GROMACS .gro file of C-alpha atoms in nm:
model
  163
    1MET     CA    1 -10.347 -12.962  -2.449
    2ARG     CA    2 -10.157 -13.135  -2.168
    3THR     CA    3 -10.143 -13.460  -2.366
    4ARG     CA    4  -9.998 -13.282  -2.669
    5TRP     CA    5  -9.738 -13.114  -2.447
    6LEU     CA    6  -9.639 -13.451  -2.298
    7VAL     CA    7  -9.615 -13.612  -2.642
    8THR     CA    8  -9.395 -13.324  -2.763
    9LEU     CA    9  -9.177 -13.354  -2.456
   10ALA     CA   10  -9.145 -13.731  -2.501
   11TRP     CA   11  -9.057 -13.689  -2.869
   12LEU     CA   12  -8.789 -13.432  -2.786
   13ALA     CA   13  -8.641 -13.664  -2.526
   14ILE     CA   14  -8.627 -13.952  -2.774
   15ALA     CA   15  -8.502 -13.736  -3.062
   16THR     CA   16  -8.218 -13.576  -2.865
   17PRO     CA   17  -7.895 -13.743  -2.973
   18VAL     CA   18  -7.690 -13.910  -2.701
   19SER     CA   19  -7.390 -13.689  -2.781
   20ALA     CA   20  -7.605 -13.379  -2.728
   21GLN     CA   21  -7.717 -13.519  -2.394
   22ARG     CA   22  -7.352 -13.572  -2.296
   23VAL     CA   23  -7.273 -13.212  -2.391
   24ALA     CA   24  -7.570 -13.090  -2.188
   25ASP     CA   25  -7.460 -13.303  -1.891
   26SER     CA   26  -7.107 -13.165  -1.904
   27ALA     CA   27  -7.243 -12.810  -1.935
   28GLN     CA   28  -7.454 -12.866  -1.624
   29ARG     CA   29  -7.155 -12.972  -1.413
   30PRO     CA   30  -7.007 -12.622  -1.385
   31ALA     CA   31  -7.356 -12.487  -1.318
   32GLY     CA   32  -7.396 -12.745  -1.041
   33GLN     CA   33  -7.061 -12.647  -0.897
   34GLN     CA   34  -7.166 -12.283  -0.911
   35ARG     CA   35  -7.490 -12.364  -0.725
   36GLN     CA   36  -7.288 -12.554  -0.466
   37ARG     CA   37  -7.057 -12.255  -0.417
   38ARG     CA   38  -7.357 -12.024  -0.378
   39ARG     CA   39  -7.511 -12.259  -0.121
   40LEU     CA   40  -7.187 -12.263   0.075
   41GLU     CA   41  -7.174 -11.884   0.064
   42VAL     CA   42  -7.530 -11.868   0.200
   43VAL     CA   43  -7.440 -12.112   0.476
   44GLN     CA   44  -7.126 -11.917   0.563
   45ARG     CA   45  -7.314 -11.587   0.568
   46THR     CA   46  -7.603 -11.732   0.771
   47LEU     CA   47  -7.371 -11.888   1.028
   48GLY     CA   48  -7.122 -11.604   1.028
   49ALA     CA   49  -6.858 -11.875   0.985
   50THR     CA   50  -6.494 -11.824   0.902
   51ASP     CA   51  -6.328 -11.990   0.603
   52ALA     CA   52  -6.160 -12.237   0.840
   53GLN     CA   53  -6.496 -12.324   0.998
   54MET     CA   54  -6.646 -12.377   0.654
   55ARG     CA   55  -6.367 -12.616   0.554
   56GLN     CA   56  -6.433 -12.816   0.871
   57LEU     CA   57  -6.809 -12.801   0.814
   58VAL     CA   58  -6.772 -12.937   0.461
   59ALA     CA   59  -6.554 -13.220   0.595
   60VAL     CA   60  -6.808 -13.312   0.866
   61ASN     CA   61  -7.093 -13.294   0.617
   62HIS     CA   62  -6.902 -13.521   0.379
   63LYS     CA   63  -6.830 -13.765   0.663
   64TYR     CA   64  -7.204 -13.830   0.717
   65GLU     CA   65  -7.326 -13.787   0.358
   66ALA     CA   66  -7.320 -14.154   0.252
   67GLU     CA   67  -7.485 -14.265   0.575
   68ARG     CA   68  -7.765 -14.010   0.535
   69ARG     CA   69  -7.814 -14.104   0.170
   70GLU     CA   70  -7.850 -14.471   0.266
   71LEU     CA   71  -8.099 -14.389   0.541
   72ASN     CA   72  -8.300 -14.178   0.296
   73ARG     CA   73  -8.302 -14.468   0.048
   74GLN     CA   74  -8.425 -14.710   0.316
   75ASP     CA   75  -8.692 -14.462   0.423
   76ARG     CA   76  -8.818 -14.414   0.065
   77GLU     CA   77  -8.827 -14.788  -0.003
   78ALA     CA   78  -9.013 -14.863   0.320
   79ARG     CA   79  -9.267 -14.587   0.256
   80GLN     CA   80  -9.317 -14.702  -0.102
   81SER     CA   81  -9.370 -15.060   0.014
   82ILE     CA   82  -9.623 -14.946   0.275
   83ARG     CA   83  -9.802 -14.732   0.014
   84VAL     CA   84  -9.830 -15.029  -0.224
   85GLU     CA   85  -9.973 -15.252   0.047
   86VAL     CA   86 -10.213 -14.993   0.184
   87LEU     CA   87 -10.352 -14.935  -0.166
   88ARG     CA   88 -10.434 -15.307  -0.178
   89ASP     CA   89 -10.673 -15.234   0.111
   90SER     CA   90 -10.815 -15.562   0.247
   91LEU     CA   91 -10.560 -15.762   0.044
   92ALA     CA   92 -10.267 -15.583   0.209
   93ASN     CA   93  -9.990 -15.800   0.349
   94GLN     CA   94 -10.015 -15.708   0.716
   95GLU     CA   95  -9.678 -15.864   0.804
   96GLN     CA   96  -9.505 -15.667   0.527
   97VAL     CA   97  -9.658 -15.341   0.650
   98ALA     CA   98  -9.554 -15.421   1.008
   99ARG     CA   99  -9.195 -15.496   0.893
  100MET     CA  100  -9.177 -15.171   0.696
  101ILE     CA  101  -9.308 -14.971   0.991
  102ASP     CA  102  -9.031 -15.129   1.199
  103VAL     CA  103  -8.782 -15.024   0.929
  104LEU     CA  104  -8.913 -14.665   0.945
  105VAL     CA  105  -8.873 -14.661   1.324
  106ASP     CA  106  -8.519 -14.799   1.292
  107VAL     CA  107  -8.430 -14.544   1.023
  108GLN     CA  108  -8.552 -14.260   1.245
  109ARG     CA  109  -8.346 -14.397   1.536
  110GLN     CA  110  -8.038 -14.415   1.312
  111ARG     CA  111  -8.099 -14.061   1.185
  112LEU     CA  112  -8.106 -13.938   1.542
  113GLU     CA  113  -7.779 -14.120   1.613
  114VAL     CA  114  -7.618 -13.962   1.305
  115PHE     CA  115  -7.746 -13.619   1.412
  116ALA     CA  116  -7.601 -13.665   1.762
  117ARG     CA  117  -7.261 -13.774   1.628
  118GLU     CA  118  -7.262 -13.487   1.380
  119GLN     CA  119  -7.349 -13.236   1.652
  120LYS     CA  120  -7.062 -13.365   1.863
  121ASP     CA  121  -6.824 -13.314   1.567
  122LEU     CA  122  -6.964 -12.968   1.492
  123ALA     CA  123  -6.929 -12.866   1.857
  124GLY     CA  124  -6.554 -12.882   1.808
  125PHE     CA  125  -6.551 -12.573   1.587
  126LEU     CA  126  -6.898 -12.410   1.577
  127THR     CA  127  -7.072 -12.222   1.855
  128PRO     CA  128  -7.406 -12.356   1.982
  129VAL     CA  129  -7.587 -12.074   1.796
  130GLN     CA  130  -7.406 -12.160   1.472
  131ARG     CA  131  -7.495 -12.528   1.520
  132ALA     CA  132  -7.861 -12.439   1.575
  133LYS     CA  133  -7.866 -12.223   1.262
  134TYR     CA  134  -7.697 -12.500   1.063
  135ALA     CA  135  -7.950 -12.759   1.187
  136THR     CA  136  -8.230 -12.526   1.074
  137LEU     CA  137  -8.071 -12.487   0.730
  138GLN     CA  138  -8.035 -12.864   0.698
  139GLU     CA  139  -8.399 -12.919   0.794
  140ARG     CA  140  -8.519 -12.661   0.540
  141LEU     CA  141  -8.309 -12.825   0.271
  142ARG     CA  142  -8.437 -13.172   0.363
  143LYS     CA  143  -8.798 -13.050   0.339
  144LYS     CA  144  -8.729 -12.880   0.006
  145VAL     CA  145  -8.570 -13.194  -0.139
  146GLU     CA  146  -8.859 -13.406  -0.014
  147GLN     CA  147  -9.110 -13.166  -0.171
  148LEU     CA  148  -8.923 -13.178  -0.503
  149ARG     CA  149  -8.923 -13.558  -0.485
  150ARG     CA  150  -9.298 -13.563  -0.419
  151ASN     CA  151  -9.356 -13.323  -0.710
  152ARG     CA  152  -9.153 -13.545  -0.944
  153GLN     CA  153  -9.343 -13.851  -0.828
  154GLU     CA  154  -9.675 -13.675  -0.890
  155GLU     CA  155  -9.556 -13.569  -1.236
  156ARG     CA  156  -9.464 -13.929  -1.317
  157LEU     CA  157  -9.809 -14.045  -1.208
  158ALA     CA  158  -9.996 -13.771  -1.395
  159PRO     CA  159  -9.932 -13.905  -1.752
  160SER     CA  160 -10.076 -14.247  -1.659
  161GLU     CA  161 -10.389 -14.075  -1.530
  162LEU     CA  162 -10.448 -13.918  -1.873
  163ARG     CA  163 -10.490 -14.254  -2.046
   0.00000   0.00000   0.00000
């Protein structure tokens, strides 16, 4: 049953014309913008923030976005490299694992530095309680994104297990 579902899904993906995919992508953009607006409304309501505070919050968030994305990429790559080596068991490259652990430690240090700089920026227009609530929201979102990523990774592995 699952195999037939996967085959059907794969066929639909291959059979979908590129122009239809472009239309679907463009249709999703407004939906993505709508989701973003809803998220901002939730943040504003949760923090009890004014419109001016929200504009500043968006600017601060944008300021650190690329840096966080890069740190997340480095973290994922290091963890994936460690996973590959650990699965090799006695054949694992010990030096590679040690280097990747060092990368993970460095990434965590850099994340803490980004968090500290961000908190300093946020302190200019948010109260300590608002900053604490915002940090909690960010952590929940980070965990949710990580869970979704793990689920996608498991889904990608599942079809190979059926063979």
